PDB file of C-alpha atoms and ligand atoms in Angstrom:
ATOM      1  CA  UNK A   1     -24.994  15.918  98.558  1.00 87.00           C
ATOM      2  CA  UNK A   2     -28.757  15.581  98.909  1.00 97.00           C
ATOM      3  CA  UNK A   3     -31.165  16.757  96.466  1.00 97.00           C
ATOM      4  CA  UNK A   4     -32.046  20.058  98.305  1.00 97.00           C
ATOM      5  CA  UNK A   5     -28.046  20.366  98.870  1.00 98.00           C
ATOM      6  CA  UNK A   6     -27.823  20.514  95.284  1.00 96.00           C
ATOM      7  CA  UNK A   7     -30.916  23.115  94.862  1.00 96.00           C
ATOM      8  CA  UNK A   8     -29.324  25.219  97.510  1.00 97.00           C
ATOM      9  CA  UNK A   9     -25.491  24.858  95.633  1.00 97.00           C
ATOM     10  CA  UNK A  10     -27.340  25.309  92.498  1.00 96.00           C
ATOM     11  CA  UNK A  11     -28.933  28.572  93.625  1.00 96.00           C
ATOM     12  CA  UNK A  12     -25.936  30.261  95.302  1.00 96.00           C
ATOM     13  CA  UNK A  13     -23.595  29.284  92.021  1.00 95.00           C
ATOM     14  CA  UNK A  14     -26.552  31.014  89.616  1.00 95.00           C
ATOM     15  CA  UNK A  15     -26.872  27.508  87.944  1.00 96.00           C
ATOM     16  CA  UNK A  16     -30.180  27.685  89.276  1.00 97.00           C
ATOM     17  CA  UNK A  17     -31.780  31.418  88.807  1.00 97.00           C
ATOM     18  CA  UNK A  18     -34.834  32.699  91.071  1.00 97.00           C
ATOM     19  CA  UNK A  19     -36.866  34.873  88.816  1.00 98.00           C
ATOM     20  CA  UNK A  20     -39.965  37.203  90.027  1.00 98.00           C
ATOM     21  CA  UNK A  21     -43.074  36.704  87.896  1.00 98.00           C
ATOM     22  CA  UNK A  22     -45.332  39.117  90.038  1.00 98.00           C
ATOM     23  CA  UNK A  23     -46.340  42.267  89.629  1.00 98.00           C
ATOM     24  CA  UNK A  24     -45.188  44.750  92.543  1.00 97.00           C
ATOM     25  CA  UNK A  25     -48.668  45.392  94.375  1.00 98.00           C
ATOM     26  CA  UNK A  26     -50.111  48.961  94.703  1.00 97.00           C
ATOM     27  CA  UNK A  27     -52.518  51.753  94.734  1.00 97.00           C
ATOM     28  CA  UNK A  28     -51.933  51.957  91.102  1.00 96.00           C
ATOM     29  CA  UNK A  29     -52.404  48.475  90.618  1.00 97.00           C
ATOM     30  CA  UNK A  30     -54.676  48.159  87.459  1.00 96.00           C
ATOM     31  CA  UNK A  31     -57.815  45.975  88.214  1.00 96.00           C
ATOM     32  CA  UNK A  32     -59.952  44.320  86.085  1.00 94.00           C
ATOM     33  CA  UNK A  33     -62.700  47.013  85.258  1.00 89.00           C
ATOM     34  CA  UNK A  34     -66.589  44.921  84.602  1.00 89.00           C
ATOM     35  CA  UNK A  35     -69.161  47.182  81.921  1.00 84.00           C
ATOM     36  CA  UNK A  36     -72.516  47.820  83.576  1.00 87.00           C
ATOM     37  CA  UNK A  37     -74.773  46.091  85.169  1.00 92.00           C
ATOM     38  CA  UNK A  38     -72.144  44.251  86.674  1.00 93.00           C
ATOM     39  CA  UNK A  39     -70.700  44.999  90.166  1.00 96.00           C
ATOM     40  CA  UNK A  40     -66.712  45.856  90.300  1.00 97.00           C
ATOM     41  CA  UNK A  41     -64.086  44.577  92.743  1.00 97.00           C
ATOM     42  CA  UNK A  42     -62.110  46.920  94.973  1.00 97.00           C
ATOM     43  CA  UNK A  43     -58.642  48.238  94.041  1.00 97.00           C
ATOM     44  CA  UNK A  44     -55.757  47.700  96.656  1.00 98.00           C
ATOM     45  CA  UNK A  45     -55.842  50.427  99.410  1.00 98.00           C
ATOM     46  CA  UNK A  46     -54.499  50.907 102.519  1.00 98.00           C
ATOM     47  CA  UNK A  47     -54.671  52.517 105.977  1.00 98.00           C
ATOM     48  CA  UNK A  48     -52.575  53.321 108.912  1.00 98.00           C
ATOM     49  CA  UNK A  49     -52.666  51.413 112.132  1.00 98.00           C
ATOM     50  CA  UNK A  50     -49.969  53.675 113.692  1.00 98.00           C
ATOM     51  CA  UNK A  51     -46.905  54.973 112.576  1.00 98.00           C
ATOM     52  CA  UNK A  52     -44.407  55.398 115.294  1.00 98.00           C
ATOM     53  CA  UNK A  53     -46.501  57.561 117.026  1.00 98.00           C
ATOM     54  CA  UNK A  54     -49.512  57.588 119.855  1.00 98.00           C
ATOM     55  CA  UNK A  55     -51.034  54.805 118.115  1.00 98.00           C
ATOM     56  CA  UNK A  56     -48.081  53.032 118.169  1.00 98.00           C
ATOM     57  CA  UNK A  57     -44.805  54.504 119.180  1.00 98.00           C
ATOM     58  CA  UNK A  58     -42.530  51.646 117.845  1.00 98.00           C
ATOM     59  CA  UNK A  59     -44.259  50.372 115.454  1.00 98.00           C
ATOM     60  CA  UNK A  60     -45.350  50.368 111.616  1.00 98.00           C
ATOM     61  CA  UNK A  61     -48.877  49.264 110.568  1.00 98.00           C
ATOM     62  CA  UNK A  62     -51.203  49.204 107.832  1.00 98.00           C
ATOM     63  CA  UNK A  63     -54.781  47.581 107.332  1.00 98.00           C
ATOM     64  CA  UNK A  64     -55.062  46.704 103.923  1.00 98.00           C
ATOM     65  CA  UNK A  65     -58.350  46.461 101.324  1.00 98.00           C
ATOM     66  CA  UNK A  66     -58.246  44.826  97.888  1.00 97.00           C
ATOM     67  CA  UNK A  67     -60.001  42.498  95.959  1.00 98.00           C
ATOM     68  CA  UNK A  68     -59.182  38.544  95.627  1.00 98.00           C
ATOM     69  CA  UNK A  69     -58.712  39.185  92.174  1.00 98.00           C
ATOM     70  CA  UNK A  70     -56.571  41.996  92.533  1.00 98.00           C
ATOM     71  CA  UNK A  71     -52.800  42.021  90.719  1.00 98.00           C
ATOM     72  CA  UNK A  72     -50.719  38.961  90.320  1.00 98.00           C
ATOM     73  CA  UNK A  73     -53.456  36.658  91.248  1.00 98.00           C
ATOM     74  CA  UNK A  74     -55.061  32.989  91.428  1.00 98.00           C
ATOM     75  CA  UNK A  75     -58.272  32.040  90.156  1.00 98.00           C
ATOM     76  CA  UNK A  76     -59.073  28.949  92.088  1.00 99.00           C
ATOM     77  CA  UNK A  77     -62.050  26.635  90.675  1.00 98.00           C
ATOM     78  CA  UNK A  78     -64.843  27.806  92.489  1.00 98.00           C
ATOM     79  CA  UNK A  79     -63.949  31.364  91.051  1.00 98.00           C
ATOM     80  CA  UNK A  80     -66.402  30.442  88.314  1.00 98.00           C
ATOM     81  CA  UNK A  81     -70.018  28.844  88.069  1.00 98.00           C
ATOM     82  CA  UNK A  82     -68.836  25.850  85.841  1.00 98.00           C
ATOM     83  CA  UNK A  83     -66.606  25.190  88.895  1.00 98.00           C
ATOM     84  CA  UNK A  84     -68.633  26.118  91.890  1.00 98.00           C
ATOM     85  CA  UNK A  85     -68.225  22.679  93.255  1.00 98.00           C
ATOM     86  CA  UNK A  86     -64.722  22.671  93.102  1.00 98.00           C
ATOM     87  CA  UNK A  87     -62.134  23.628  95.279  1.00 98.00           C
ATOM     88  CA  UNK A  88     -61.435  27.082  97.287  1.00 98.00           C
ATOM     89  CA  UNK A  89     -58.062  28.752  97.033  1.00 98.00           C
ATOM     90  CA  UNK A  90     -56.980  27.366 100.509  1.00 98.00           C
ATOM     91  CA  UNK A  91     -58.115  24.034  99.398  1.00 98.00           C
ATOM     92  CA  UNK A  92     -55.314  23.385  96.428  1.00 98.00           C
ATOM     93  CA  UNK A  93     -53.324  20.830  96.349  1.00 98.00           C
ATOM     94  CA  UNK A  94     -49.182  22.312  97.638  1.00 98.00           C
ATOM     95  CA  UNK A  95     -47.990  19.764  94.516  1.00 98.00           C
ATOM     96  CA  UNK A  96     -50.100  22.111  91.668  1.00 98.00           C
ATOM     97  CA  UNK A  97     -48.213  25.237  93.543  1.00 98.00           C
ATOM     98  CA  UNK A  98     -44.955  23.747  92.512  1.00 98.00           C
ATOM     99  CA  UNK A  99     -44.896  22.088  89.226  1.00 98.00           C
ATOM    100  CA  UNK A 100     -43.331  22.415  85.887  1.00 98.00           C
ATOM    101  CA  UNK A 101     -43.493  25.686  83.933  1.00 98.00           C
ATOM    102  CA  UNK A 102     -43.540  26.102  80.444  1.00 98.00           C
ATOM    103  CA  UNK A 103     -43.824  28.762  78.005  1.00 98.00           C
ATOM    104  CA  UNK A 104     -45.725  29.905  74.621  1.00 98.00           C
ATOM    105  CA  UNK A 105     -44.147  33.209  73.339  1.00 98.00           C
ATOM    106  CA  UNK A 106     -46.788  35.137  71.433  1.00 98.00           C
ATOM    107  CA  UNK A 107     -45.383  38.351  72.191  1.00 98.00           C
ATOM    108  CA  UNK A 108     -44.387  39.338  68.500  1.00 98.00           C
ATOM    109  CA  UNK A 109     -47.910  38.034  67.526  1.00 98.00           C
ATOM    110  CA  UNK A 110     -49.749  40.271  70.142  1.00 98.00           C
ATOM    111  CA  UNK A 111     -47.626  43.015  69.262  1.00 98.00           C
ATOM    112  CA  UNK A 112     -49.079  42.908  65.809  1.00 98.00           C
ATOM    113  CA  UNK A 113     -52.798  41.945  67.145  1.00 98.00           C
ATOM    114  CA  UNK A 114     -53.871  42.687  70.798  1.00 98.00           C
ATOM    115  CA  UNK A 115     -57.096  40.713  69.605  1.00 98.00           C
ATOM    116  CA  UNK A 116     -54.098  38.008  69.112  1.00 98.00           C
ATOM    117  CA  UNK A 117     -55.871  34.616  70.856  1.00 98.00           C
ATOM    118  CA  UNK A 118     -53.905  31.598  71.272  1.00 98.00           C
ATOM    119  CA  UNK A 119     -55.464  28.510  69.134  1.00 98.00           C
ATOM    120  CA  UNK A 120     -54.654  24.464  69.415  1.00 98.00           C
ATOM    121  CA  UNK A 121     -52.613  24.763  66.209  1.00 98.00           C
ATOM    122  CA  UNK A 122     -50.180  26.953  67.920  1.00 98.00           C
ATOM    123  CA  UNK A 123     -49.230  24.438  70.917  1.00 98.00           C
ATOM    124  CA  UNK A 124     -49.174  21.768  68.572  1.00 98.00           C
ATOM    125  CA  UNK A 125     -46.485  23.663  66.603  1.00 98.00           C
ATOM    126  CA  UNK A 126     -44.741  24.198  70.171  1.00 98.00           C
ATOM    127  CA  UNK A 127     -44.737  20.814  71.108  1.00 98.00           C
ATOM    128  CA  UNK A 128     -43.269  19.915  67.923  1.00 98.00           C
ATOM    129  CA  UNK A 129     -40.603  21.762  68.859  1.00 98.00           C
ATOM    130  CA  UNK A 130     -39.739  21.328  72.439  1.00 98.00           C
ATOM    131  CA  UNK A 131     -42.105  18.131  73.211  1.00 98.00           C
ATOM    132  CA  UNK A 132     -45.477  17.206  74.479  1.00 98.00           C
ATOM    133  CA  UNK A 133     -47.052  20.049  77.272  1.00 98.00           C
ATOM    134  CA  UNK A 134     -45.275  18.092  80.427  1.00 98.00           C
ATOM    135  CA  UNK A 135     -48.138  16.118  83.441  1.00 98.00           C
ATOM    136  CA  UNK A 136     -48.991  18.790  85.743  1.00 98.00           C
ATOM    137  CA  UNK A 137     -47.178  21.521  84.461  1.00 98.00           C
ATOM    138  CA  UNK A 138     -48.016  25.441  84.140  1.00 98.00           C
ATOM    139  CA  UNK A 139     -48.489  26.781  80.201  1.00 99.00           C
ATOM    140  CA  UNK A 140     -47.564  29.930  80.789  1.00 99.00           C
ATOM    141  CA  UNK A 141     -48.414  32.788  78.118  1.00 98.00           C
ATOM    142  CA  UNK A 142     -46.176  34.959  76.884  1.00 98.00           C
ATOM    143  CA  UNK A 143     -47.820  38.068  75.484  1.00 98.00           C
ATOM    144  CA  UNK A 144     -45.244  40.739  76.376  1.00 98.00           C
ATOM    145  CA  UNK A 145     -48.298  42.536  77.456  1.00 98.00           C
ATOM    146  CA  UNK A 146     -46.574  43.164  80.735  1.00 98.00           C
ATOM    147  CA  UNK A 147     -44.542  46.306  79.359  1.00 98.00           C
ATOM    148  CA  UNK A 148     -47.889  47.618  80.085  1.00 97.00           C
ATOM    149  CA  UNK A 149     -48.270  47.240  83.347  1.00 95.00           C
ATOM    150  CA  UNK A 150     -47.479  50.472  85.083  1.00 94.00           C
ATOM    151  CA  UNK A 151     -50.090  52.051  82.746  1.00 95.00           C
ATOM    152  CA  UNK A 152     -53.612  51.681  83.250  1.00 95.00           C
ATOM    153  CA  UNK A 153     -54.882  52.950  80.145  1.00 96.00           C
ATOM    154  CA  UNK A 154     -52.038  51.245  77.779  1.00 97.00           C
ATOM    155  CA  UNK A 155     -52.675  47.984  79.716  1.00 98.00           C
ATOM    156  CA  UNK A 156     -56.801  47.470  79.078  1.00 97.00           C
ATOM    157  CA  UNK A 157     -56.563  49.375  75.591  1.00 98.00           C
ATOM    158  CA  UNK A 158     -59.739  49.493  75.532  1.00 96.00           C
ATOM    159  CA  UNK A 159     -62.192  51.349  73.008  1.00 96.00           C
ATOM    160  CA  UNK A 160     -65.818  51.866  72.521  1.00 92.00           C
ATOM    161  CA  UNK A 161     -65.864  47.983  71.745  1.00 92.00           C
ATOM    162  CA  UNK A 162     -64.163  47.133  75.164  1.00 93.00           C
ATOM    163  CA  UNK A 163     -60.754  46.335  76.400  1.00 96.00           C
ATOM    164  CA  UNK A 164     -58.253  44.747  73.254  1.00 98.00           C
ATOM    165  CA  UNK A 165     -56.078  42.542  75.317  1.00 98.00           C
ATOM    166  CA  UNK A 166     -54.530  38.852  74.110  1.00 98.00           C
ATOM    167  CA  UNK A 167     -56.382  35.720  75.091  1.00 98.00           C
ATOM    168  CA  UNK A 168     -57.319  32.096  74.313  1.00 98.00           C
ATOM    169  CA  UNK A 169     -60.006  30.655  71.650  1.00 98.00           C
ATOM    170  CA  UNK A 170     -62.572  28.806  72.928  1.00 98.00           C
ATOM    171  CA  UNK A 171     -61.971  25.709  71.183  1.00 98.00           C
ATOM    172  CA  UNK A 172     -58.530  25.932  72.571  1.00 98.00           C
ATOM    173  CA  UNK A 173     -59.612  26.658  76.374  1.00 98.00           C
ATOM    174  CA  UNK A 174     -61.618  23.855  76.053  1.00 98.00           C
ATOM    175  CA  UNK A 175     -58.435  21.615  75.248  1.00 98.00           C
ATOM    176  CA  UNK A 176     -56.538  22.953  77.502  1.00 98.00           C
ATOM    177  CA  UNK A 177     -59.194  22.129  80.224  1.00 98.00           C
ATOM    178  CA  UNK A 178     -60.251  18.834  78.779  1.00 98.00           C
ATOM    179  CA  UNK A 179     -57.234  17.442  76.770  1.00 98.00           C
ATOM    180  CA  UNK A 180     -54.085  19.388  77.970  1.00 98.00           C
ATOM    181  CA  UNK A 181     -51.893  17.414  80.800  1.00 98.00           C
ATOM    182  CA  UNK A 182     -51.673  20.619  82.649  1.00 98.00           C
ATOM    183  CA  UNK A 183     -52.744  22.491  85.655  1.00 98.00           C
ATOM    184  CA  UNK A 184     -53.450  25.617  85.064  1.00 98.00           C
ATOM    185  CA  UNK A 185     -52.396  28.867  82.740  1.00 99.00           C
ATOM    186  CA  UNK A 186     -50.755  32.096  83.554  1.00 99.00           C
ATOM    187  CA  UNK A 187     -51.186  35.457  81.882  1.00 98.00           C
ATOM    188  CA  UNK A 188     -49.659  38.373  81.537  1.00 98.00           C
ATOM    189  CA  UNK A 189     -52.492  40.346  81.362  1.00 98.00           C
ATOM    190  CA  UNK A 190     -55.148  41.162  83.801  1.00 97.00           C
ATOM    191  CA  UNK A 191     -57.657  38.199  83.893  1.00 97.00           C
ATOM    192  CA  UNK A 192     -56.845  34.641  81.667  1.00 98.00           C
ATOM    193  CA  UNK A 193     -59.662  35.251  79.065  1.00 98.00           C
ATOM    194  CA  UNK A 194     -59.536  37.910  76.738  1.00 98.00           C
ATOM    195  CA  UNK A 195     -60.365  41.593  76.584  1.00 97.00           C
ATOM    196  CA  UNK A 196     -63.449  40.568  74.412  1.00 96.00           C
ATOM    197  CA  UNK A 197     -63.798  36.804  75.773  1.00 97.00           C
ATOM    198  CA  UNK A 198     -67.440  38.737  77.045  1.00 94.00           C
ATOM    199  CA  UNK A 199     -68.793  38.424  73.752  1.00 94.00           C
ATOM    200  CA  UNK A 200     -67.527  34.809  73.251  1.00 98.00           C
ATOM    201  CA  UNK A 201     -69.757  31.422  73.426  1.00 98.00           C
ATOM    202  CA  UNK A 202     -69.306  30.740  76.399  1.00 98.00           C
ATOM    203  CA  UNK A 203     -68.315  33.799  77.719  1.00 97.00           C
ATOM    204  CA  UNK A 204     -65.077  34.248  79.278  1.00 98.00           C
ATOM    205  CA  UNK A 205     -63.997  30.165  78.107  1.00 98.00           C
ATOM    206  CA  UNK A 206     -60.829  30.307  79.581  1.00 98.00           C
ATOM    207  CA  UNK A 207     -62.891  30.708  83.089  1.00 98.00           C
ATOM    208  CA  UNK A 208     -65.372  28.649  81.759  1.00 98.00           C
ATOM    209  CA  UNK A 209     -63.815  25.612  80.803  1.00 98.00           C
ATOM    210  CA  UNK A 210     -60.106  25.499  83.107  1.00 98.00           C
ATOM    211  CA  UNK A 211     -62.054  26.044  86.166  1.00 98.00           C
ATOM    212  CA  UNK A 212     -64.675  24.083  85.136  1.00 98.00           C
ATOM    213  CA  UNK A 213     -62.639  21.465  85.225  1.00 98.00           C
ATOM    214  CA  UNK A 214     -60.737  21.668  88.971  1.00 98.00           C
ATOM    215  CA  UNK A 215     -57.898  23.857  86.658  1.00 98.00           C
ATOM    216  CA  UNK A 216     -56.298  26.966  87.564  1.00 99.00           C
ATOM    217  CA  UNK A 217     -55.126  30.832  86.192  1.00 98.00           C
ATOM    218  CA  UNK A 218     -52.597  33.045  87.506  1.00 98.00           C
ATOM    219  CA  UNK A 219     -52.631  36.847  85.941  1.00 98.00           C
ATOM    220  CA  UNK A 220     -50.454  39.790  85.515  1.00 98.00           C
ATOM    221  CA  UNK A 221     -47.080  38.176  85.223  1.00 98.00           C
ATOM    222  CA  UNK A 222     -44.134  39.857  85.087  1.00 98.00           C
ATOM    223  CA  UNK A 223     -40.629  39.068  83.184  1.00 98.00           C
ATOM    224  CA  UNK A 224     -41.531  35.664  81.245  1.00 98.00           C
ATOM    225  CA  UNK A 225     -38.893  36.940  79.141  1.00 98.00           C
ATOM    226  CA  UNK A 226     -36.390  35.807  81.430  1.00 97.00           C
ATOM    227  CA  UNK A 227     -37.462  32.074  81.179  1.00 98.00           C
ATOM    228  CA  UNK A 228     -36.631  29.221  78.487  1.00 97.00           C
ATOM    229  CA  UNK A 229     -39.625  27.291  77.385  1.00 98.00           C
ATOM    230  CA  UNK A 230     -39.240  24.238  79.137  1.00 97.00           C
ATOM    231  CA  UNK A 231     -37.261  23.269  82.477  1.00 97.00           C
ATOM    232  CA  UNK A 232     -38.433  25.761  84.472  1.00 98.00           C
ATOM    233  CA  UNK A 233     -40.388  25.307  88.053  1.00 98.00           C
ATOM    234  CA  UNK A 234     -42.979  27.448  88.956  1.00 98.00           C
ATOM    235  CA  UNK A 235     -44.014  28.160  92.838  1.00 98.00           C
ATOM    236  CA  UNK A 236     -47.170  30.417  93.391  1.00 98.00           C
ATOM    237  CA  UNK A 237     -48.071  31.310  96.554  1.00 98.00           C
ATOM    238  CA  UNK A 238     -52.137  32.257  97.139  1.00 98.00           C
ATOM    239  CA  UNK A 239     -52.916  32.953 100.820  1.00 98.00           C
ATOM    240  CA  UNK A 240     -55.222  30.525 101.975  1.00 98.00           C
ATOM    241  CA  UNK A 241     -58.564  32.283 102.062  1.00 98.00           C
ATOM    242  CA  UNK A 242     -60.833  29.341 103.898  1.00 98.00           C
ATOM    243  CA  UNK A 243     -63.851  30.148 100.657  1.00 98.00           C
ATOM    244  CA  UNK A 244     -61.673  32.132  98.873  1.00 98.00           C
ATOM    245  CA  UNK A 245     -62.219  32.271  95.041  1.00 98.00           C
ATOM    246  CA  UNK A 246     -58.840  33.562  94.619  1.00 98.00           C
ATOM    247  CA  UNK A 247     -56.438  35.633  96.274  1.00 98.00           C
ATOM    248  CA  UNK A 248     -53.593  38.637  95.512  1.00 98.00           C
ATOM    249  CA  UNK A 249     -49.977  35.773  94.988  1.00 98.00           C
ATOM    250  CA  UNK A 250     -46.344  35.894  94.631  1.00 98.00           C
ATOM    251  CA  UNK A 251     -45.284  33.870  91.757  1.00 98.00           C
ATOM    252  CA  UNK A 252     -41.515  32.804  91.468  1.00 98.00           C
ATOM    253  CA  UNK A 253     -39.707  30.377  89.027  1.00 98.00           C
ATOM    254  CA  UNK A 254     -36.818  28.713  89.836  1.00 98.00           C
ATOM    255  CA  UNK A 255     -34.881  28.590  85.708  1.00 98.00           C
ATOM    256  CA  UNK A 256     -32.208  26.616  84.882  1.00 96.00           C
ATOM    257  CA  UNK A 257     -29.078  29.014  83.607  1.00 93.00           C
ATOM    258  CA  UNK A 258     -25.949  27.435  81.574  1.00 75.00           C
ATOM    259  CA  UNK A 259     -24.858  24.286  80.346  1.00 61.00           C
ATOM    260  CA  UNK A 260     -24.851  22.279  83.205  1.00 55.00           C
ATOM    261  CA  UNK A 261     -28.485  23.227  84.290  1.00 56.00           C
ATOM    262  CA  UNK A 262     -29.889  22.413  81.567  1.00 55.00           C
ATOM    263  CA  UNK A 263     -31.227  18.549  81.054  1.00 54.00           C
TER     264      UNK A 263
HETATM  265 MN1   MN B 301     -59.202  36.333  88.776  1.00 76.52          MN
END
């Protein structure tokens, strides 16, 4: 058999399990909401073309309006001043949008502390356990912050200090951009830094320092429950937005399931 024989076997026998990481995308789609002065992106909205009817009598239509950075999303480099000179969404390379996934469960953590922020000392500790982060791969955080995702208020948490969501510190964004073998991180919650990441130096790191550096984020991930932490292949799809800074994705993972799956 060739290789993609085997996938395809693989797949139909459940050896190989196809697991949705997005977010379904709506009008109640929570989107990132910026304090003043700063200007606010667009929540996802739609309108009718036609509908079976005059406008189009056998057809089904809609024109849509939404933010880039609306939903399960991609940050691409030039998303952020430090990476301005970097590449646009259409722009990245197809072998980053298919690469090995791995993840860091903090989800009892952040259930304790939504202020929880991932540090260097923690993927140390992982590694110890299930090896070094692998060459291009996807460090995917587990926050379990995606149970609140079909409630607005629940998901930003926020109080007169500002949204209390998980995150990363900045010395640990900066290894992650700098040090880290990897290619990007995905969140569960609704942008990669966290809810206070405003009032840290630099502001928003995560953004800072990954897309400083030509590195990627993916947000609002669903179901990273379902995967193991290593062995899994992500695929995230971005439209490709000639200038875009980002755009609304699908993200699937193809996980290993059973002995014979596994390496
Ligand atoms: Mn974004």
């Amino acid at each position: 058999m060739t290789v993609l024989a085997q996938l395809l076997a693989a797949m139909t026998s459940g050896a190989v399990d196809i697991v949705d990481l997005s977010a379904p995308l709506s009008e109640r789609t929570p989107v990132i909401q910026l304090p003043p002065p700063f200007a606010n992106t667009k929540r996802f909205s739609r309108t009718v073309v036609s509908h079976y009817d005059d406008r189009g009598p056998a057809w089904a239509w809609y024109d849509l309006e939404l933010g880039e950075h609306v939903g399960t999303h991609f940050d691409a480099p030039i998303h952020w001043i430090s990476g301005r000179e970097g590449l646009d969404v259409s722009q990245v390379p197809l072998r980053s949008l298919i690469a090995p996934a791995v993840v860091i469960d903090k989800s009892a953590e952040c259930a304790e502390n939504p202020d929880f922020l991932l540090e260097i000392a923690h993927i140390e500790e992982w590694e110890q356990r299930h090896g070094r982060l692998p060459e291009g791969s996807w460090l995917l955080f587990r926050t379990g912050w995606s149970a609140r995702g079909d409630d607005e208020q629940a998901f930003f948490n926020a109080d007169a200090q500002g949204p209390h969501t998980p995150g990363v510190s900045v010395e640990c964004a900066r290894w992650l951009a700098e040090e880290a073998p990897i290619v990007g991180i995905g969140v569960e919650t609704v942008g990669t830094d966290a809810g206070l990441a405003a009032r840290f130096d630099p502001p928003f790191p995560v953004h800072h320092y990954l897309l400083g550096a030509g590195k990627y984020g993916i947000t609002q991930l669903r179901n990273l429950d379902q995967l193991p932490p290593t062995g899994s292949i992500l695929v995230v799809a971005p439209l490709p937005i000639v200038g875009g800074t980002g755009s609304p994705a699908r993200v699937l993972a193809l996980v290993p399931r059973g002995e014979e799956a596994r390496p």
